[in-house]
Short mmCIF file of C-alpha atoms and ligand atoms in Angstrom, two decimals:
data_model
loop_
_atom_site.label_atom_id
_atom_site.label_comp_id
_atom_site.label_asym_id
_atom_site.label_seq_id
_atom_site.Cartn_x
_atom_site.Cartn_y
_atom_site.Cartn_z
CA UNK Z 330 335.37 338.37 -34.45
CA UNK Z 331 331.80 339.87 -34.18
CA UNK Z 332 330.08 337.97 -31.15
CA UNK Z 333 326.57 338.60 -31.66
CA UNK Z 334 324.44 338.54 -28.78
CA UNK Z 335 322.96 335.09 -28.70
CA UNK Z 336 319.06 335.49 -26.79
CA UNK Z 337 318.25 332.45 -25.79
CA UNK Z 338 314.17 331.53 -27.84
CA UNK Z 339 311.82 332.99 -24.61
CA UNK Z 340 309.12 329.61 -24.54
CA UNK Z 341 305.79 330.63 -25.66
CA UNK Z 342 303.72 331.13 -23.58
CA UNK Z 343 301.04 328.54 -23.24
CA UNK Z 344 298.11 328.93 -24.93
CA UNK Z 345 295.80 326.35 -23.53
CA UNK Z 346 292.31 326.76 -24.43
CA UNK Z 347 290.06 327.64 -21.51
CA UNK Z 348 289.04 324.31 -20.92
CA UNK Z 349 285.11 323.23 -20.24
CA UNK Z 350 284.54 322.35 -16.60
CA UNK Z 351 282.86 319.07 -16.25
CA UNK Z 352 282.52 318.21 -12.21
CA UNK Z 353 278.80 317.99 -12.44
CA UNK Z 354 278.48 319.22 -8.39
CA UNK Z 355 279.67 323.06 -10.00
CA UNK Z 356 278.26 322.53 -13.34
CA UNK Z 357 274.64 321.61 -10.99
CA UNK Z 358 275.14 324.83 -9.46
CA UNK Z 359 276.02 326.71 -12.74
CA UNK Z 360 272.69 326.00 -13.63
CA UNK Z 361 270.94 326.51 -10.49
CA UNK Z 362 272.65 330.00 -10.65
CA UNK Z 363 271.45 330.68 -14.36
CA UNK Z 364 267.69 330.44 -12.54
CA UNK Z 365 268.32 332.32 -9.18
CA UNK Z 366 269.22 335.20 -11.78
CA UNK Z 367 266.20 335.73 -13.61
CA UNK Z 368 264.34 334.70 -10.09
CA UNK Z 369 266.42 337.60 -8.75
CA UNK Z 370 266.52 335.57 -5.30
CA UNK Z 371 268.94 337.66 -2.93
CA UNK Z 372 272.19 335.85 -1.83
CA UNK Z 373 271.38 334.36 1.31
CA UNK Z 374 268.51 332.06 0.25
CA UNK Z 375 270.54 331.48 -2.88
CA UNK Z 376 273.07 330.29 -0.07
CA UNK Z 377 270.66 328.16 1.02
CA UNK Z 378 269.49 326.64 -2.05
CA UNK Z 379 272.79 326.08 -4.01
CA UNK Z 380 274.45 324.11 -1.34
CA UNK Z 381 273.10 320.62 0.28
CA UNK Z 382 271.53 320.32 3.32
CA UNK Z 383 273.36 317.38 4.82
CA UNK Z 384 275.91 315.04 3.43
CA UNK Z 385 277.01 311.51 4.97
CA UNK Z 386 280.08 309.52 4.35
CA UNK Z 387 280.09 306.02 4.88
CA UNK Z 388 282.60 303.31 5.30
CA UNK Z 389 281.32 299.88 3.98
CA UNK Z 390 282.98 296.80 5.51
CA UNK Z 391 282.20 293.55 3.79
CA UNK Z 392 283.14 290.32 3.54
CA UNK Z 393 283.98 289.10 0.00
CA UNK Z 394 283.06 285.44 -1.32
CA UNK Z 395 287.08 285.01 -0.83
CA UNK Z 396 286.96 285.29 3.12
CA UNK Z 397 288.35 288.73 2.72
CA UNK Z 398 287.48 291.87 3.65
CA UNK Z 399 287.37 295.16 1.63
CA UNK Z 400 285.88 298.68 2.75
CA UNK Z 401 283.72 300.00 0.14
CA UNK Z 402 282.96 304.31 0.32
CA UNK Z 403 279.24 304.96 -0.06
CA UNK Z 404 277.50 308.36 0.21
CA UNK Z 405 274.28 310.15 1.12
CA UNK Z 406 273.49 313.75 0.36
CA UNK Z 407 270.73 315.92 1.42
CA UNK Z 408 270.02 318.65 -0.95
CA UNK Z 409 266.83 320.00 0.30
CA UNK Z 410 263.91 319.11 2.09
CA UNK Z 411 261.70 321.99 2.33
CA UNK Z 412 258.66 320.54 0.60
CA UNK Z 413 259.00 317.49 1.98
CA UNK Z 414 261.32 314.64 2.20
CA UNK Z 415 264.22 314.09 0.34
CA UNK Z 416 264.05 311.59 -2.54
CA UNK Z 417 266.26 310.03 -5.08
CA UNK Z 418 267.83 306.67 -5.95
CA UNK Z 419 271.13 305.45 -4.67
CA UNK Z 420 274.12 304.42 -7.38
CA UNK Z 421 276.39 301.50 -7.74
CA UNK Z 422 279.17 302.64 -9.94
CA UNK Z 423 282.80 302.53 -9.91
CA UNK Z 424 283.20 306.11 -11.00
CA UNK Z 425 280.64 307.69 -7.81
CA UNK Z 426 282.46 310.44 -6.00
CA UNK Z 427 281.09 312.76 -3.22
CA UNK Z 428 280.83 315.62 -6.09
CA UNK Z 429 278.44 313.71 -8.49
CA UNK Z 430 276.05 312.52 -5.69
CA UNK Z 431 275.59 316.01 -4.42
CA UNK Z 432 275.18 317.11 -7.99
CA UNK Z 433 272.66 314.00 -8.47
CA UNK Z 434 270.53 314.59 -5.14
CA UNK Z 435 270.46 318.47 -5.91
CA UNK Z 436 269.08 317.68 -9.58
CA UNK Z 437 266.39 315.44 -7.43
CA UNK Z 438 265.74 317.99 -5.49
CA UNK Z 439 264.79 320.30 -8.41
CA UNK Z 440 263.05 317.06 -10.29
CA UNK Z 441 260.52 317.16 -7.74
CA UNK Z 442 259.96 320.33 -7.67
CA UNK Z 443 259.51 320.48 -11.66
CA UNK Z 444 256.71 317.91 -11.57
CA UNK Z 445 255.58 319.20 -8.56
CA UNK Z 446 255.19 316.19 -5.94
CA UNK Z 447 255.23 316.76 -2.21
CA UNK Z 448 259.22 315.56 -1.91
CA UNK Z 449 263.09 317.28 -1.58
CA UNK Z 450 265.63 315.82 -3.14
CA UNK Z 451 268.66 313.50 -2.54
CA UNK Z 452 271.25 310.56 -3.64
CA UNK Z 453 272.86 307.97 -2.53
CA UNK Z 454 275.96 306.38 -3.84
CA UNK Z 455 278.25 303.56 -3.61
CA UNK Z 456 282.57 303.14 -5.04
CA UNK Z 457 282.02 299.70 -6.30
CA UNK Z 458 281.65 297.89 -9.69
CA UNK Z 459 278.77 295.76 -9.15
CA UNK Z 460 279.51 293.81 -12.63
CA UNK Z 461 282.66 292.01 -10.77
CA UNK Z 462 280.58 291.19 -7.26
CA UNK Z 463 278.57 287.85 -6.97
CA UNK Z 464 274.84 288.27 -6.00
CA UNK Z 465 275.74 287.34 -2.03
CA UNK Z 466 278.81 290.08 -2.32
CA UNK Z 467 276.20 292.45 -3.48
CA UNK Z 468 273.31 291.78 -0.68
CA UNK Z 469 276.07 292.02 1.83
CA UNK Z 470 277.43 295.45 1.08
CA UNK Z 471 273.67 296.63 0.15
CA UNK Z 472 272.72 295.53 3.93
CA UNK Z 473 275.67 297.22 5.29
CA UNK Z 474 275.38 300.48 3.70
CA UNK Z 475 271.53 300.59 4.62
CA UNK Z 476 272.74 300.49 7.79
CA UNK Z 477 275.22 302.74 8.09
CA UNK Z 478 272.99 305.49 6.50
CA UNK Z 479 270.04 304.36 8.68
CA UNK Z 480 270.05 307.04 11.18
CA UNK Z 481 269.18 309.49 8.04
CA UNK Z 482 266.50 307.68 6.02
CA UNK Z 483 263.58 306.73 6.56
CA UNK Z 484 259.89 306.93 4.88
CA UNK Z 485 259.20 310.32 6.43
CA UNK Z 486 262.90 311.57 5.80
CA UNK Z 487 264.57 310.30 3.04
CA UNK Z 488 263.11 307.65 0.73
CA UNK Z 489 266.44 305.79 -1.28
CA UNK Z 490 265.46 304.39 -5.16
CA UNK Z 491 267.09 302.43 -7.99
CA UNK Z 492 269.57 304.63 -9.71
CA UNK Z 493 272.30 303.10 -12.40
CA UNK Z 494 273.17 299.59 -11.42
CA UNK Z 495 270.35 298.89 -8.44
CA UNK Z 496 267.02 297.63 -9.13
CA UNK Z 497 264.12 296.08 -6.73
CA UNK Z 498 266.15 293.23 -5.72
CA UNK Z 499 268.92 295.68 -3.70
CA UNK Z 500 265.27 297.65 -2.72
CA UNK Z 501 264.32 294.55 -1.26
CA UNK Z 502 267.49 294.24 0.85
CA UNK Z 503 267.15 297.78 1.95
CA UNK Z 504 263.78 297.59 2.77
CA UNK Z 505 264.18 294.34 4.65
CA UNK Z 506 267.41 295.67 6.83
CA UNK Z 507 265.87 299.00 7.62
CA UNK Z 508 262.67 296.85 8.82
CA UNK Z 509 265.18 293.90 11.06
CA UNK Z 510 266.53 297.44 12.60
CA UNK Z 511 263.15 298.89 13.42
CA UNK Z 512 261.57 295.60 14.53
CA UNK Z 513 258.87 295.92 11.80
CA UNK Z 514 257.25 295.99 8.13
CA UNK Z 515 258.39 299.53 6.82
CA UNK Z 516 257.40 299.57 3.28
CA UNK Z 517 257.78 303.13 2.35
CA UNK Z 518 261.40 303.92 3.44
CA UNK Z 519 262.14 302.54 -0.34
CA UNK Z 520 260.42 302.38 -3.65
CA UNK Z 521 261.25 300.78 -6.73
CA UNK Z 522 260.68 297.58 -4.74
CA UNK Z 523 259.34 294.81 -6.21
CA UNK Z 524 256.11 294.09 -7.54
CA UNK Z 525 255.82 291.33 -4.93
CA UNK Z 526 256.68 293.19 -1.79
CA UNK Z 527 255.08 296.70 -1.75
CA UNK Z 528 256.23 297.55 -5.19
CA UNK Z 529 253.75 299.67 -7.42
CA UNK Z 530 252.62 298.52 -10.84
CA UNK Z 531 254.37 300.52 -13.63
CA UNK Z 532 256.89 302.18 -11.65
CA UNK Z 533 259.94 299.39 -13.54
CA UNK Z 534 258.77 301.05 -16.99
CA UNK Z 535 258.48 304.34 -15.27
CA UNK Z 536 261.59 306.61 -16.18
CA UNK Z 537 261.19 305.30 -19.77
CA UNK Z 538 257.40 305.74 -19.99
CA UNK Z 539 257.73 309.55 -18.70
CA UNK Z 540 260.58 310.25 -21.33
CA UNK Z 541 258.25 308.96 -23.46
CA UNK Z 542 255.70 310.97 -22.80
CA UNK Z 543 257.96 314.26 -22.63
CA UNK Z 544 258.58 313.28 -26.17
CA UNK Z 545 255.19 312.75 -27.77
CA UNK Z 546 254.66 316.57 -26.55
CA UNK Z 547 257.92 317.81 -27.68
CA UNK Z 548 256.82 316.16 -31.44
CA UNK Z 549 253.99 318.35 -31.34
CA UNK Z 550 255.86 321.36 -30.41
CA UNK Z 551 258.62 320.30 -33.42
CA UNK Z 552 255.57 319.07 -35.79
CA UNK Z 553 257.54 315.70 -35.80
CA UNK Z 554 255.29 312.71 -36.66
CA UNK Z 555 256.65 309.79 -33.97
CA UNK Z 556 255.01 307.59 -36.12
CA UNK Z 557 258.66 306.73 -38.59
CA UNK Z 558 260.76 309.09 -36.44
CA UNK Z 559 264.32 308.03 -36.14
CA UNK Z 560 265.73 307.51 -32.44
CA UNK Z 561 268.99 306.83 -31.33
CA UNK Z 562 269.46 305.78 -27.59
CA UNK Z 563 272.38 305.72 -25.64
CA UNK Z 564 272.53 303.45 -22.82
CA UNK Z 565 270.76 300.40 -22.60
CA UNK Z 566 269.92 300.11 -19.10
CA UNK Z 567 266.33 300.65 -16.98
CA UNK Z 568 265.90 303.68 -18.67
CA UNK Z 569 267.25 303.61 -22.30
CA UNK Z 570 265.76 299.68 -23.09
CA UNK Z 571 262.71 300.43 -22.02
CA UNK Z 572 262.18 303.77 -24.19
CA UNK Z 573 263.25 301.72 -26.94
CA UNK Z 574 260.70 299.01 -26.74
CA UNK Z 575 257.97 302.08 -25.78
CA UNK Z 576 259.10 304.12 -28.51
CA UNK Z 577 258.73 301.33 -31.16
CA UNK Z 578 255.33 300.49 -29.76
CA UNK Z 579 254.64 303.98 -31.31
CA UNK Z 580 256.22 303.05 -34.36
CA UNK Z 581 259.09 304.95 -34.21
CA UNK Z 582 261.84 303.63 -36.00
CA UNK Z 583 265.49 302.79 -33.26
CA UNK Z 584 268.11 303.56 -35.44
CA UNK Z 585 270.88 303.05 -32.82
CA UNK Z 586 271.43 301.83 -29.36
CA UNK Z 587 274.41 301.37 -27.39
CA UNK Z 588 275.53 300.08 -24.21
CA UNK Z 589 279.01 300.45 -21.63
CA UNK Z 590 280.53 298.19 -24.55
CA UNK Z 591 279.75 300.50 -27.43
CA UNK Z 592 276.83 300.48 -29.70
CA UNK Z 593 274.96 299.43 -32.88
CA UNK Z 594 273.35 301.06 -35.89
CA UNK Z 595 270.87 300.49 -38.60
CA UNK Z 596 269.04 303.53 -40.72
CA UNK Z 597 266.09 301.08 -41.61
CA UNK Z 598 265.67 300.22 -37.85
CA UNK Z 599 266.80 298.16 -34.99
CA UNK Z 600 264.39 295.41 -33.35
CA UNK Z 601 265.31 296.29 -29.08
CA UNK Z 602 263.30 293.29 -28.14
CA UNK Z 603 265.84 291.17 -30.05
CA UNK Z 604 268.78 293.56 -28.47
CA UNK Z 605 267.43 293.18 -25.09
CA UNK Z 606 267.75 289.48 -25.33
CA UNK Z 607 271.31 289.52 -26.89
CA UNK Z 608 271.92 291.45 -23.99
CA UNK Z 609 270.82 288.56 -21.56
CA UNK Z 610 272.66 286.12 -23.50
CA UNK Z 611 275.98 287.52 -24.56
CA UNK Z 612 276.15 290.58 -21.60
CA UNK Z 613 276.29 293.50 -24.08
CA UNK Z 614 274.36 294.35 -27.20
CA UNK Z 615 277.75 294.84 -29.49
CA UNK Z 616 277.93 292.38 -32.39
CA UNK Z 617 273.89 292.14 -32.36
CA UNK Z 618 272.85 290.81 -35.96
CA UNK Z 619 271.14 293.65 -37.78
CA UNK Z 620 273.07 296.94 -37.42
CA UNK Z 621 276.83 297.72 -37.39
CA UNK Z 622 279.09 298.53 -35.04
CA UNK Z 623 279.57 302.19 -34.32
CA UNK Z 624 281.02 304.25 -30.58
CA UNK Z 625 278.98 305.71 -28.08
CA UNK Z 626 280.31 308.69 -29.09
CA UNK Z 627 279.62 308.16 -32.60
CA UNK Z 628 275.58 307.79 -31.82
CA UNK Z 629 275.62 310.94 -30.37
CA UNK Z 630 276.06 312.66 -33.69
CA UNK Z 631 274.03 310.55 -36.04
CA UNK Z 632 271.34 312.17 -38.14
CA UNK Z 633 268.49 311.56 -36.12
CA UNK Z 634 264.98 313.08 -35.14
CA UNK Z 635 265.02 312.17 -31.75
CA UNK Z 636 268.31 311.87 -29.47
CA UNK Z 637 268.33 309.81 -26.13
CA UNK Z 638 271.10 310.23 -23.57
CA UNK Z 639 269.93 307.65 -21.38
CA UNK Z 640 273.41 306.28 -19.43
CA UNK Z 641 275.52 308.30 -18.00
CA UNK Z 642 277.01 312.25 -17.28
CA UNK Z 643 278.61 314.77 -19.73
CA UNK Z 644 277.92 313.09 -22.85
CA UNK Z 645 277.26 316.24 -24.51
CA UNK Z 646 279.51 318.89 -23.97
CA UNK Z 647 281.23 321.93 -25.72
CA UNK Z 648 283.26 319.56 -27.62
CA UNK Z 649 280.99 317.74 -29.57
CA UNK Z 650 277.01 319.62 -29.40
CA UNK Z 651 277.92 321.12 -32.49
CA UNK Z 652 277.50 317.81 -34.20
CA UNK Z 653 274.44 316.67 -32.65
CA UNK Z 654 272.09 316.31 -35.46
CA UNK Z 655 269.33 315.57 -33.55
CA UNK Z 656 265.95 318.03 -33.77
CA UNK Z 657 265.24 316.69 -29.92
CA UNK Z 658 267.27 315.68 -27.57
CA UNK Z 659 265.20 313.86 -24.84
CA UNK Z 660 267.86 313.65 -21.40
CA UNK Z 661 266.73 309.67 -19.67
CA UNK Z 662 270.12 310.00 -18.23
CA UNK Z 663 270.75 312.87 -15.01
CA UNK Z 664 273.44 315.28 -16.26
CA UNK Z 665 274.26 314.15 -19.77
CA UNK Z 666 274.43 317.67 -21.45
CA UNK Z 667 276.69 320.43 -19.54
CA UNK Z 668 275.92 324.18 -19.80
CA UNK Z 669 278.07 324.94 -22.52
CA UNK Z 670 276.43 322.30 -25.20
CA UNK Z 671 273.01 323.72 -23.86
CA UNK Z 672 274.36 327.15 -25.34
CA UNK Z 673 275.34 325.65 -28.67
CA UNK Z 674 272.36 322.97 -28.71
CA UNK Z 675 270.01 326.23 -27.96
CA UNK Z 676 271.74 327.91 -31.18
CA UNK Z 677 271.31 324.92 -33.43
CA UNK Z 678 267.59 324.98 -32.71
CA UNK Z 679 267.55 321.80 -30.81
CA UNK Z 680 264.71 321.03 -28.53
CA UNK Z 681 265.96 320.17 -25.10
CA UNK Z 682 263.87 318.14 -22.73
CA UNK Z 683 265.77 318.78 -19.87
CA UNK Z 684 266.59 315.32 -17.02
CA UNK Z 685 264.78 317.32 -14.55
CA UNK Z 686 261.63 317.04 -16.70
CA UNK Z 687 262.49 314.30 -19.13
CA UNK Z 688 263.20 311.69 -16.53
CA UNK Z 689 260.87 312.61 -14.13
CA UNK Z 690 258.51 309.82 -14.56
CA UNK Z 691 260.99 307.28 -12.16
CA UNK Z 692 260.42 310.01 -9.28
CA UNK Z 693 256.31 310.22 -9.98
CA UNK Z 694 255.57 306.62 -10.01
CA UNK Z 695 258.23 306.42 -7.08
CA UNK Z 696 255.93 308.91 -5.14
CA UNK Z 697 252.41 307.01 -6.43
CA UNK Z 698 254.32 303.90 -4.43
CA UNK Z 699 255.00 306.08 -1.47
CA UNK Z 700 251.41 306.80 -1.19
CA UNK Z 701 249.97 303.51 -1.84
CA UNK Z 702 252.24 302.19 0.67
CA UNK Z 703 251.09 304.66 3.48
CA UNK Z 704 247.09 303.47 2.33
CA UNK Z 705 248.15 300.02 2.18
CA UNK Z 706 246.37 299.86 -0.94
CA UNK Z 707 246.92 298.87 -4.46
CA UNK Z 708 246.49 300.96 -8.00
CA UNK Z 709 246.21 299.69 -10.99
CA UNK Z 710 248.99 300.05 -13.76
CA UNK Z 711 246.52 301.57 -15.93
CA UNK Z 712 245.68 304.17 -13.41
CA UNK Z 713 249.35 304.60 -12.89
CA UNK Z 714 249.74 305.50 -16.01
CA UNK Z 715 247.19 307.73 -16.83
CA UNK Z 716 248.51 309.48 -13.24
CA UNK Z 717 252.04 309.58 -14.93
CA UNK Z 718 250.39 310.69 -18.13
CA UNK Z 719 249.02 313.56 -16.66
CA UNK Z 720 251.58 315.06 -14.14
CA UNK Z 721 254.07 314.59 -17.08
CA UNK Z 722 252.00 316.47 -19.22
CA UNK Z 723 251.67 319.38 -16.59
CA UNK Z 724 254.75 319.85 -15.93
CA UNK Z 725 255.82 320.00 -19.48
CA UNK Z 726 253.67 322.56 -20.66
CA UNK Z 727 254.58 324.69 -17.16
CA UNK Z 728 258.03 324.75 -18.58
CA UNK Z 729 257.17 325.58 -22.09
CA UNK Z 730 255.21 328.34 -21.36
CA UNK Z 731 258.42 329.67 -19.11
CA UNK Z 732 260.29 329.38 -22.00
CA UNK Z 733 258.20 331.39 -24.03
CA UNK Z 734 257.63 333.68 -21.12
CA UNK Z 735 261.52 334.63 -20.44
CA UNK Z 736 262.74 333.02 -23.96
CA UNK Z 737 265.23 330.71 -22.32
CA UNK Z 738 265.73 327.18 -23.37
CA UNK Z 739 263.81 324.35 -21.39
CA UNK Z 740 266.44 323.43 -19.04
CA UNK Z 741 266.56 327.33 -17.97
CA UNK Z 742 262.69 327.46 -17.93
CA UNK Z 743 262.45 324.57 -15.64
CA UNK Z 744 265.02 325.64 -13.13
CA UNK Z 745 263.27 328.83 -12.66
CA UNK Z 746 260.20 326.96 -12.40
CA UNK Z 747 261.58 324.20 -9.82
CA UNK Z 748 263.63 326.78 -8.13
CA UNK Z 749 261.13 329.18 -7.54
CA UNK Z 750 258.83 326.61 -6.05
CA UNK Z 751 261.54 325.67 -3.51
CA UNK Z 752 262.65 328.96 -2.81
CA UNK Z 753 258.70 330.13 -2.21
CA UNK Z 754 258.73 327.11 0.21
CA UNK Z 755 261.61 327.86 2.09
CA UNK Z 756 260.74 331.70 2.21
CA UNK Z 757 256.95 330.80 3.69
CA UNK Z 758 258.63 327.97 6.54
CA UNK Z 759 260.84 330.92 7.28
CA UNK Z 760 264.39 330.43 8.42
CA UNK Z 761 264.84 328.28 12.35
CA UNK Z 762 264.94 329.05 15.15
N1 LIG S 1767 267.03 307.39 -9.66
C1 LIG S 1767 265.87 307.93 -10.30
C2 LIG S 1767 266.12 309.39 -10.68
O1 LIG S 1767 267.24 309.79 -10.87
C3 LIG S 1767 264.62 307.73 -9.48
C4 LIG S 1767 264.62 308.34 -8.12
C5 LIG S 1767 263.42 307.94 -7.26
O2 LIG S 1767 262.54 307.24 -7.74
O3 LIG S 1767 263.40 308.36 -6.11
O4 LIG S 1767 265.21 310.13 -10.88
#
């Protein structure tokens, strides 16, 4: 009887592919480090630059409709202040961690810089789901975390803005606590108030108004004719709604939209005035008449002109940027696209308009309220706009022509451009004591 040696199968080893890495506080400094390369800063200012300034952790206690009381986590971060203070809306959002706000206040931090206003950057954020909290749950935890972050904002140090799920009512509360705590009026420790109470004219429509500019150049640039170019829009929020209704003022043609709930599409056009007030009525834009149902993730790849991220982080990544069929992809949203689809989108010959530049508009019109506020005095929204209009304009052609200058894509050009103006700041303040 022959035994033969039985060898037991040796497992495979496991060939996982080398997965993308999506936490956006690394995938913020990925980038960052892409710029300090071709800035050639040395290491200790990029040190200083790639890490935030100052980060606060809050607990939130608050007392619930049903007599009960639950601690909500909220943040602030401090990314940078050296040309001035830091600036940048805070977030209601059950998926907010510590990572994504210091990813979110460092990509403020380089938004300013990019359209050049006089501000750092920084975030705010809050573990909640605002969707399932009544309107006196939500003032309640608003007032609380304004005052537990109080001893770090303030209009000369940190100026807090709507960001995904606040708007000028929770400005309102913030600007009212901060103001019961000081023992009077401070307008300017918020913007994005309302219109009523220190708010400036335009600066609702503003994210959506600057993407919208961004675009119009970005046609040029891509010989695209707005006028009958297809747009699809993810996200239906401040942001995304409004560039819809802004976009078909210019007679482009909103092929898609979508919202948390999924989305809707029509090639011969979507009406988003009609969407928007499905949206009041039914609390989502799915089942809209006109268009059929299709996924968020679905819009992303429709054959498009113009592409609109305008919701929420990697939307875009190294799974699915090589079926983006867009020619531009204009980022409303912070974060959607992660370095990796950059690479591919770059390859494809997609234009990028970077968040940092894209959605800068929210910041500028933030700042024109800033400044009106210190005047006490009032612009127009005309004047607003044409303001808007112009530093928009600016700082987009500062970024194309760094592009052409180091031929790197437009998110590359305008982190060397934002970074250098932050690291020429810190290097002239010179390092304390
Ligand atoms: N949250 C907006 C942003 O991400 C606006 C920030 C602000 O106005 O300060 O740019």
């Amino acid at each position: 009887m022959s035994t033969v040696a039985k060898t037991m199968p040796r497992p495979m080893p496991a060939v996982t592919p080398p997965r993308e890495d999506l936490n956006p506080y690394r995938i913020s400094q990925m980038q960052f480090d892409i710029a300090a390369e071709y800035l050639k800063l040395d290491t200790g200012l990029r040190q200083v630059l790639r890490t935030p300034k100052r980060i606060l952790e809050v607990s939130i206690p608050v007392k619930m409709d049903n007599g009960q009381v639950k601690v909500f986590t909220g943040y602030r971060v401090q990314h940078n202040i050296a040309r001035g203070p830091a600036k940048g809306g805070v977030r209601y959002h059950p998926s907010v961690s510590l990572d994504e706000v210091k990813a979110l206040a460092a990509w403020m931090a380089w938004k300013t810089a990019t359209v050049n206003i006089p501000f750092g950057g920084g975030k705010g954020g809050v573990i909640c789901d605002p969707k399932r909290m009544s309107k006196a749950e939500l003032e309640r935890l608003t007032r609380r975390y304004t005052s537990e972050i109080l001893p770090i904002i303030g209009p000369d140090c940190d100026i807090p803005a709507p960001d995904v799920y606040t708007d000028a009512q929770v400005m309102a509360w913030m600007m009212d606590t901060y103001s019961m705590t000081t023992g009077h009026t401070v307008l300017g420790v918020v913007t994005g108030k309302p219109i009523a109470m220190g708010g400036s004219p335009g600066r609702h429509e503003a994210t959506a108004r600057g993407v919208l500019y961004a675009i119009e150049e970005a046609c040029k640039v891509k010989r695209i004719n707005l006028r009958g170019a297809s747009v699809a829009i993810q996200g239906f929020g401040n942001a995304g709604s409004i560039a819809a209704r802004l976009l078909l003022e210019r007679k482009a043609k909103i092929i898609a939209l979508s919202d948390s709930r999924g989305g809707v599409h029509n090639p011969r056009g979507l009406d988003p005035l009609k969407a928007m007030r499905f949206k009041e009525r039914t609390g989502s834009i799915v089942g809209m008449p006109g268009g059929s149902r299709i996924s968020n993730e679905d819009l992303l790849s429709l054959k498009c002109d113009i592409l609109i991220p305008a919701a929420l982080e990697n939307v875009i990544t190294l799974e699915n940027a090589e079926q983006v069929q867009a020619k531009i992809v204009a980022e409303a949203a912070n974060g959607p696209s992660t370095p990796r689809a950059d690479e591919v989108l770059a390859r494809k010959g997609v234009f990028l308009l970077p968040d940092i530049l894209a959605n800068a508009g929210g910041v500028t019109v933030s700042y024109f309220e800033w400044v009106q506020n210190h005047y006490s005095y009032s612009w127009t929204e005309s004047e607003v706009n044409a303001k808007l209009g112009e530093v928009m304009r600016r700082a987009f052609f500062d970024v194309l022509e760094i592009s052409k200058k180091y031929h790197v894509h437009m998110r590359t050009a305008a982190y060397i451009l934002a970074v250098g103006r932050v690291a020429d700041a810190t290097l002239v303040r010179g390092l304390f004591p």
